[in-house]
mmCIF file of C-alpha atoms in Angstrom:
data_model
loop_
_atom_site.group_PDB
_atom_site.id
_atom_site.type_symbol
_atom_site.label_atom_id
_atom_site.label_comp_id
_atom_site.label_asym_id
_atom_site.label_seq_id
_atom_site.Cartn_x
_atom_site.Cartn_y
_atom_site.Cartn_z
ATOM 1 C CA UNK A 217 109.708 -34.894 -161.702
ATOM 2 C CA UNK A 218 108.143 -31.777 -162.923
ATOM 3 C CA UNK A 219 104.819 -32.040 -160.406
ATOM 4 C CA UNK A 220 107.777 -32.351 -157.517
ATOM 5 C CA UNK A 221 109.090 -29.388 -159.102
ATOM 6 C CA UNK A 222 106.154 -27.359 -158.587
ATOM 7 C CA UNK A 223 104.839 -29.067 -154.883
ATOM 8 C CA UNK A 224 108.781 -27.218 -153.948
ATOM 9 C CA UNK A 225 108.014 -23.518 -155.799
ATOM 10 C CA UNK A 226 104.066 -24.026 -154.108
ATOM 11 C CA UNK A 227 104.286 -22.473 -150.393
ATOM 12 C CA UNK A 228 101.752 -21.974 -147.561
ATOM 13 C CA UNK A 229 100.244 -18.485 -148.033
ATOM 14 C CA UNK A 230 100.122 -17.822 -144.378
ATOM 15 C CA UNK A 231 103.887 -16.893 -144.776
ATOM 16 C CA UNK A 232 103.554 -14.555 -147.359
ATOM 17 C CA UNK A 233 100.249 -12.718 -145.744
ATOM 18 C CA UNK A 234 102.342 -12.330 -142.568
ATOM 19 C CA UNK A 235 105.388 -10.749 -144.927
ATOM 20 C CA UNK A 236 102.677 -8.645 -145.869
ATOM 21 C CA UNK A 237 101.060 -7.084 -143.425
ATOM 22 C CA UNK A 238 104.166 -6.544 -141.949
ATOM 23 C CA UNK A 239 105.120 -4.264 -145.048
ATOM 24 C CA UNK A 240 101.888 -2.428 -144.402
ATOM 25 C CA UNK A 241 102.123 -2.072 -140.677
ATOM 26 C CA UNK A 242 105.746 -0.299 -141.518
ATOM 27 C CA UNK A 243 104.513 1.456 -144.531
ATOM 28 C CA UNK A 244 101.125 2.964 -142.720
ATOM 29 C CA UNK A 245 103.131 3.878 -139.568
ATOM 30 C CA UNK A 246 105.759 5.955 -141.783
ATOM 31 C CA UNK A 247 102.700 8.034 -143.082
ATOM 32 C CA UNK A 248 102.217 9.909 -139.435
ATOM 33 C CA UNK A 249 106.362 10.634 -139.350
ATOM 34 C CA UNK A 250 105.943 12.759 -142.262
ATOM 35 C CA UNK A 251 103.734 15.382 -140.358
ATOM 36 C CA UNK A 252 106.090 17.549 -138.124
ATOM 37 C CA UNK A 253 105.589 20.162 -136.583
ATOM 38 C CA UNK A 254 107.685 23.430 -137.193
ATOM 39 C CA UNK A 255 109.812 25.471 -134.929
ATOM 40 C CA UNK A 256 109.496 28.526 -136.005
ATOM 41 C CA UNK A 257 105.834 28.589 -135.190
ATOM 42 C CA UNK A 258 103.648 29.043 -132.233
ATOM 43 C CA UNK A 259 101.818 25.763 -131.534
ATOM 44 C CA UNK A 260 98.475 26.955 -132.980
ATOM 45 C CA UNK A 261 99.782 28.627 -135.698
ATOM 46 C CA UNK A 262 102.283 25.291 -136.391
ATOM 47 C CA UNK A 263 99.422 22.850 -135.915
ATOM 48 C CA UNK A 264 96.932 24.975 -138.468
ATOM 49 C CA UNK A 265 99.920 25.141 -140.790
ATOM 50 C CA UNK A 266 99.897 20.936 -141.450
ATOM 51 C CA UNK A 267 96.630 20.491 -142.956
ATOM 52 C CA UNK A 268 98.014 19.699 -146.381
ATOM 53 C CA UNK A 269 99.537 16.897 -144.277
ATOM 54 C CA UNK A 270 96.894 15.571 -142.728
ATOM 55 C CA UNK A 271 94.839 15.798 -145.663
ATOM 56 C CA UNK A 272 97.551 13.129 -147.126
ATOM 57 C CA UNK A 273 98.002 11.128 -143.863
ATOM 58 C CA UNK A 274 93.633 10.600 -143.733
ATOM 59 C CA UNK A 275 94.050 9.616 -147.486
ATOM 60 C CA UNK A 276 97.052 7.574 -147.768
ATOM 61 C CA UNK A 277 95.608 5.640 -144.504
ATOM 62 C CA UNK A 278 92.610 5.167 -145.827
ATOM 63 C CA UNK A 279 94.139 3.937 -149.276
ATOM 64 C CA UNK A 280 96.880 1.217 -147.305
ATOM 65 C CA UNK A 281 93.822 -0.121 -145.417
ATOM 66 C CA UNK A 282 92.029 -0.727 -148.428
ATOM 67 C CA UNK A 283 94.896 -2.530 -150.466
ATOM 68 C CA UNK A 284 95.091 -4.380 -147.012
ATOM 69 C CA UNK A 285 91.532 -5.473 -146.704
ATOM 70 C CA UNK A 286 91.036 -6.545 -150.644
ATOM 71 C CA UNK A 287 94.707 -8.325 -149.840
ATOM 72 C CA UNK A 288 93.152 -9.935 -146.972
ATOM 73 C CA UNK A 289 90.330 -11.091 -149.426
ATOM 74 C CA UNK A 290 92.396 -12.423 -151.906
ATOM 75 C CA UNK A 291 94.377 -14.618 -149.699
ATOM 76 C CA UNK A 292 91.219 -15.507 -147.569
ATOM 77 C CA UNK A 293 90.552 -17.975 -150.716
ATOM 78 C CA UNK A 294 93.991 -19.152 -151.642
ATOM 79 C CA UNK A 295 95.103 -22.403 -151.044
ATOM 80 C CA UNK A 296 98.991 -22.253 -151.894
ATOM 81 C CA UNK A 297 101.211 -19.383 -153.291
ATOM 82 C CA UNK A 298 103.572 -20.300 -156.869
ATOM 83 C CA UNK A 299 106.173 -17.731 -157.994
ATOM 84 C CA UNK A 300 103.678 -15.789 -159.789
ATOM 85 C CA UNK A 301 101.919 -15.129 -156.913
ATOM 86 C CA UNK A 302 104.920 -14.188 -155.375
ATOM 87 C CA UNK A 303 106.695 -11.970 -158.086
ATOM 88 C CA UNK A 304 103.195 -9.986 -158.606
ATOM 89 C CA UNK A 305 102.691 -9.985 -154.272
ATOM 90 C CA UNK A 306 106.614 -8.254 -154.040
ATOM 91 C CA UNK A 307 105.244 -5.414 -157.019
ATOM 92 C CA UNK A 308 102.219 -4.934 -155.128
ATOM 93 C CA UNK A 309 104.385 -4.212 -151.908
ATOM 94 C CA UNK A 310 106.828 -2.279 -153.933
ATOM 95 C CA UNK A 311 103.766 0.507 -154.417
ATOM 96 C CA UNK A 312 103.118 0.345 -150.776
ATOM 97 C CA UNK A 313 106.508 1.215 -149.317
ATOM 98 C CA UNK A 314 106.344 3.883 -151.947
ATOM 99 C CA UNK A 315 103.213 5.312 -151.180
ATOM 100 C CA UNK A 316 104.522 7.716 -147.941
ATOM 101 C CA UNK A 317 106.683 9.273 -150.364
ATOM 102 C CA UNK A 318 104.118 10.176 -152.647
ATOM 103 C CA UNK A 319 102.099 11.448 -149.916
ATOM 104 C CA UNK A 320 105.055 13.252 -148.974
ATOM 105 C CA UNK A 321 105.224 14.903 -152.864
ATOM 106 C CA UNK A 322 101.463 15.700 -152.422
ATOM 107 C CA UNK A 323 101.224 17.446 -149.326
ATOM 108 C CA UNK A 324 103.852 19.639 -149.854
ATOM 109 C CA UNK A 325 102.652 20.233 -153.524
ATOM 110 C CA UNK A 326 99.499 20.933 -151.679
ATOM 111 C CA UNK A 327 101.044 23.368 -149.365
ATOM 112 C CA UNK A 328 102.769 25.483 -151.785
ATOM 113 C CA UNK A 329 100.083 25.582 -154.494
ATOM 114 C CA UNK A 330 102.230 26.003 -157.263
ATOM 115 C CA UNK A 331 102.844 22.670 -158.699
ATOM 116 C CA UNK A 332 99.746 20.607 -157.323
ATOM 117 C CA UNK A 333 98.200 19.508 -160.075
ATOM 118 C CA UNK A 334 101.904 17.906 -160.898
ATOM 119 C CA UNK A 335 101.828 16.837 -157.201
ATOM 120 C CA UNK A 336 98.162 15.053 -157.706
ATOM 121 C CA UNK A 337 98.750 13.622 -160.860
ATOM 122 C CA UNK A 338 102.136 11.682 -159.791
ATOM 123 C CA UNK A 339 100.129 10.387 -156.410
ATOM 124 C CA UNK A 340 97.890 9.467 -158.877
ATOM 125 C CA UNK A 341 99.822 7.651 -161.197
ATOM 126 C CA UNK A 342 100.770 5.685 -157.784
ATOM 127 C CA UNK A 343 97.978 4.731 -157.149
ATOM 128 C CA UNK A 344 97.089 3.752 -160.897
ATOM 129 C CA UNK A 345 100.209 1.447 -160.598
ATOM 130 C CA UNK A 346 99.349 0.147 -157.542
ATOM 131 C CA UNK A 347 95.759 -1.201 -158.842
ATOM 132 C CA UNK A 348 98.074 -2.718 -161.713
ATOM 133 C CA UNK A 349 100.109 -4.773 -159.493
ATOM 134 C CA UNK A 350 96.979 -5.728 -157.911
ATOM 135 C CA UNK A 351 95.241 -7.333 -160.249
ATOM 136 C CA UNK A 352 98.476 -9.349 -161.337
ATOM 137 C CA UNK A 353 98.523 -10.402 -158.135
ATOM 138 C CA UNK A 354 94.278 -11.626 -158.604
ATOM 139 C CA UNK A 355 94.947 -13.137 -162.230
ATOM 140 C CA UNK A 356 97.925 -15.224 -160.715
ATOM 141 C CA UNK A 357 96.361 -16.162 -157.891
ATOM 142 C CA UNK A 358 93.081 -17.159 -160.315
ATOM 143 C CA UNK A 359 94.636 -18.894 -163.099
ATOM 144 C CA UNK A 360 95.050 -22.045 -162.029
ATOM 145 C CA UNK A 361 92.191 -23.149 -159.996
ATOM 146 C CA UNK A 362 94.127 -25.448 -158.004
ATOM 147 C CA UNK A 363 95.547 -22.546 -156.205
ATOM 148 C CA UNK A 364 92.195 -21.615 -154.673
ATOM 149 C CA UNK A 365 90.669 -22.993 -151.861
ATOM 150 C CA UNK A 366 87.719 -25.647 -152.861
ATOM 151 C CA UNK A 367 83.848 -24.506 -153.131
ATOM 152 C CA UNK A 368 84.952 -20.840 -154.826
ATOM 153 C CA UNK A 369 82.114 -20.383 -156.616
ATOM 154 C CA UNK A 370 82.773 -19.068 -159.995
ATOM 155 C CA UNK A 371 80.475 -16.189 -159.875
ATOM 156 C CA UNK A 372 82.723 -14.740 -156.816
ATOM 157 C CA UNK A 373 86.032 -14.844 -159.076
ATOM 158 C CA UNK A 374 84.270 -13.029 -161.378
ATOM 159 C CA UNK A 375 83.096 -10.481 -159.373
ATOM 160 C CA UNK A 376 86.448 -9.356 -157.812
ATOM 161 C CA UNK A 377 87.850 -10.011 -161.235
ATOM 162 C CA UNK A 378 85.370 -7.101 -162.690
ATOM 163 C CA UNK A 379 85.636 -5.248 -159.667
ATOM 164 C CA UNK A 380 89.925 -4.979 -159.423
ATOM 165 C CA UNK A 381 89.980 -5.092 -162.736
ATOM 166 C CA UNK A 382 87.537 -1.075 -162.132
ATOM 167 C CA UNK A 383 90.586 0.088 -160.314
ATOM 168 C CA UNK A 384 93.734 1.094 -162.025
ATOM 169 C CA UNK A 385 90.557 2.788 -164.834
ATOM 170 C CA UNK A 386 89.348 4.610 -162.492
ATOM 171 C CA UNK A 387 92.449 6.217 -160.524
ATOM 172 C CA UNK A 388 93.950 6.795 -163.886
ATOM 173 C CA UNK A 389 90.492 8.750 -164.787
ATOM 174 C CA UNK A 390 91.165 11.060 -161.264
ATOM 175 C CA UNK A 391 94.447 11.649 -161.782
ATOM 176 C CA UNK A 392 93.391 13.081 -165.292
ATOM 177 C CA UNK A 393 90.854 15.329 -163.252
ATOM 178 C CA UNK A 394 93.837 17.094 -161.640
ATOM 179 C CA UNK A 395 94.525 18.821 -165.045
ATOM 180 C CA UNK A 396 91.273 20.522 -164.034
ATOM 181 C CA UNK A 397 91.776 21.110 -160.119
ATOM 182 C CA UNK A 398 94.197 19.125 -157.778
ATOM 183 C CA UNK A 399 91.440 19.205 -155.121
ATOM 184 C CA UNK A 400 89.218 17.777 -156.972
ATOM 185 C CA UNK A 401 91.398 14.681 -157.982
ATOM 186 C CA UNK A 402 92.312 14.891 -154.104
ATOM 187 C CA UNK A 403 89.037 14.374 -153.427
ATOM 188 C CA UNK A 404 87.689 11.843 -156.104
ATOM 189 C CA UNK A 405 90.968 9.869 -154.617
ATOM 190 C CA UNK A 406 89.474 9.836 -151.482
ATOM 191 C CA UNK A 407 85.398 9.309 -153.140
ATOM 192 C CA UNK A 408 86.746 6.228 -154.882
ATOM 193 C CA UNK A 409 88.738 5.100 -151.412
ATOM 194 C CA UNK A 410 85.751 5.465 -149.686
ATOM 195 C CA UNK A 411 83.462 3.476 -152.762
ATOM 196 C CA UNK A 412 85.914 0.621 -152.507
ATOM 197 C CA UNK A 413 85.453 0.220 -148.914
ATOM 198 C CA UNK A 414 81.835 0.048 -148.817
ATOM 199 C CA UNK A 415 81.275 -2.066 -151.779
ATOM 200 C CA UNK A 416 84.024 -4.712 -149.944
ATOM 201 C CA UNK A 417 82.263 -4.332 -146.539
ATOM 202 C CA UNK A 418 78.684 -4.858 -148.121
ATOM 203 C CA UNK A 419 80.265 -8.379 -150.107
ATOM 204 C CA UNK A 420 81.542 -9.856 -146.904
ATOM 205 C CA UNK A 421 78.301 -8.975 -144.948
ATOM 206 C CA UNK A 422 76.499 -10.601 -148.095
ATOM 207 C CA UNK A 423 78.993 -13.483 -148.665
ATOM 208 C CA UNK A 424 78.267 -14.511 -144.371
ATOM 209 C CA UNK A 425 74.411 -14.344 -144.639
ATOM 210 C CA UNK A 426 74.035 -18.035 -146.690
ATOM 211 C CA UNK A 427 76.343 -19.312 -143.526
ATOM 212 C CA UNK A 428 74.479 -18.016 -141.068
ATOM 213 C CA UNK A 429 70.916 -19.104 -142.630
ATOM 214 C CA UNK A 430 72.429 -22.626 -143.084
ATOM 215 C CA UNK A 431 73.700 -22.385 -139.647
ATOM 216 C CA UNK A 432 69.945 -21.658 -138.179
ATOM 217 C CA UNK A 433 68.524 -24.160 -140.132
ATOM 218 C CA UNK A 434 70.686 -27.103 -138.898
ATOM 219 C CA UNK A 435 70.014 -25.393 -135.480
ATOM 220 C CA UNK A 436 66.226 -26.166 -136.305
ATOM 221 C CA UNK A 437 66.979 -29.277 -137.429
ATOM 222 C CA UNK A 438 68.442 -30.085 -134.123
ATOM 223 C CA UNK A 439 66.187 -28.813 -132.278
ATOM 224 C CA UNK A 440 63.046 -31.266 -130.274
ATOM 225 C CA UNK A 441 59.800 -31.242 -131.750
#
């Protein structure tokens, strides 16, 4: 009774992705109606006037299309979703809708000058929570091994365990840095953005070159003498 219990909680995680990236879609869209352009400006003038806003719609962007990509990961090797993975998912998603309001706080922050540091440190703080939620979401997804799709190799769990587990560390460290400048947490926000990206696009490029050396060689194999 109790394993038909948990085949009904257990759900297809093609469902929940889609959810997902739905959120995001709406959450990175609301990022570019936060920049507007004022009235009482000449166009030039108005349009030099928003930087502070596009320097948070370039790294809020940048930040939702990470969360999506290491999202996309995560759910590349699941098999089925449980409530955990669900309850820790909906958190994750809870930072993300939040997210264009804290870019909203640190633009405007930005703008006036006088309370950015308070402005960078609660963006960061955002950020710090959303790396929480993130690796919930991982250690839910990882604790039963049933959950992942078969031939994981253990050394890959580890790896994005050590390297989600970096995160929340590390934007907790650059929103301390804002006590010291808000434009230079602004821009080790952005640095660590930018680290994250590379270091995911270099493990998928690594992760396809066994498949496509195994591929050639059965080519060869194949192939006439």
């Amino acid at each position: 009774m109790e394993e038909a219990d948990d085949e009904i909680a257990r759900m297809s995680p093609g469902r929940l992705e889609a959810f997902s990236d739905g959120v995001i879609a709406i959450a990175i869209t609301l990022l570019s109606l936060e920049i507007r352009l004022p009235e009482d400006l000449s166009l030039l003038d108005g349009l030099s006037s928003l930087w502070p806003g596009y320097v948070g719609f370039v790294l809020s962007f940048l930040l939702i299309g990470q969360v999506w990509l290491n999202h996309h990961a995560i759910f590349q090797r699941i098999r089925y979703v449980d409530q955990w993975v669900l309850v820790w998912n909906l958190l994750l998603l809870l930072d993300v809708a939040f997210l264009p309001f804290a870019t909203t706080v640190l633009t405007r922050a930005l703008k006036t000058g006088g309370e950015a540091r308070a402005g960078a440190v609660f963006y960061g703080l955002v950020m710090m929570f959303g790396g929480f939620f993130f690796n919930g979401l991982w250690q839910a997804a990882i604790r039963d091994r049933r959950c992942l799709r078969p031939g994981i190799p253990d050394a890959v769990v580890r790896a994005m365990t050590r390297r989600f587990a970096m995160g929340p560390v590390l934007y907790a460290i650059a929103a301390a840095v804002s006590m010291v400048s808000a434009w230079l947490s602004v821009t080790t926000y952005l640095l660590l953005i930018v680290f994250y990206m590379l270091e995911s696009s270099r493990r998928r490029s690594k992760s396809r070159e066994p498949r496509r050396s195994v591929g050639v060689e059965r080519a060869a194999d194949r192939s006439p003498d």
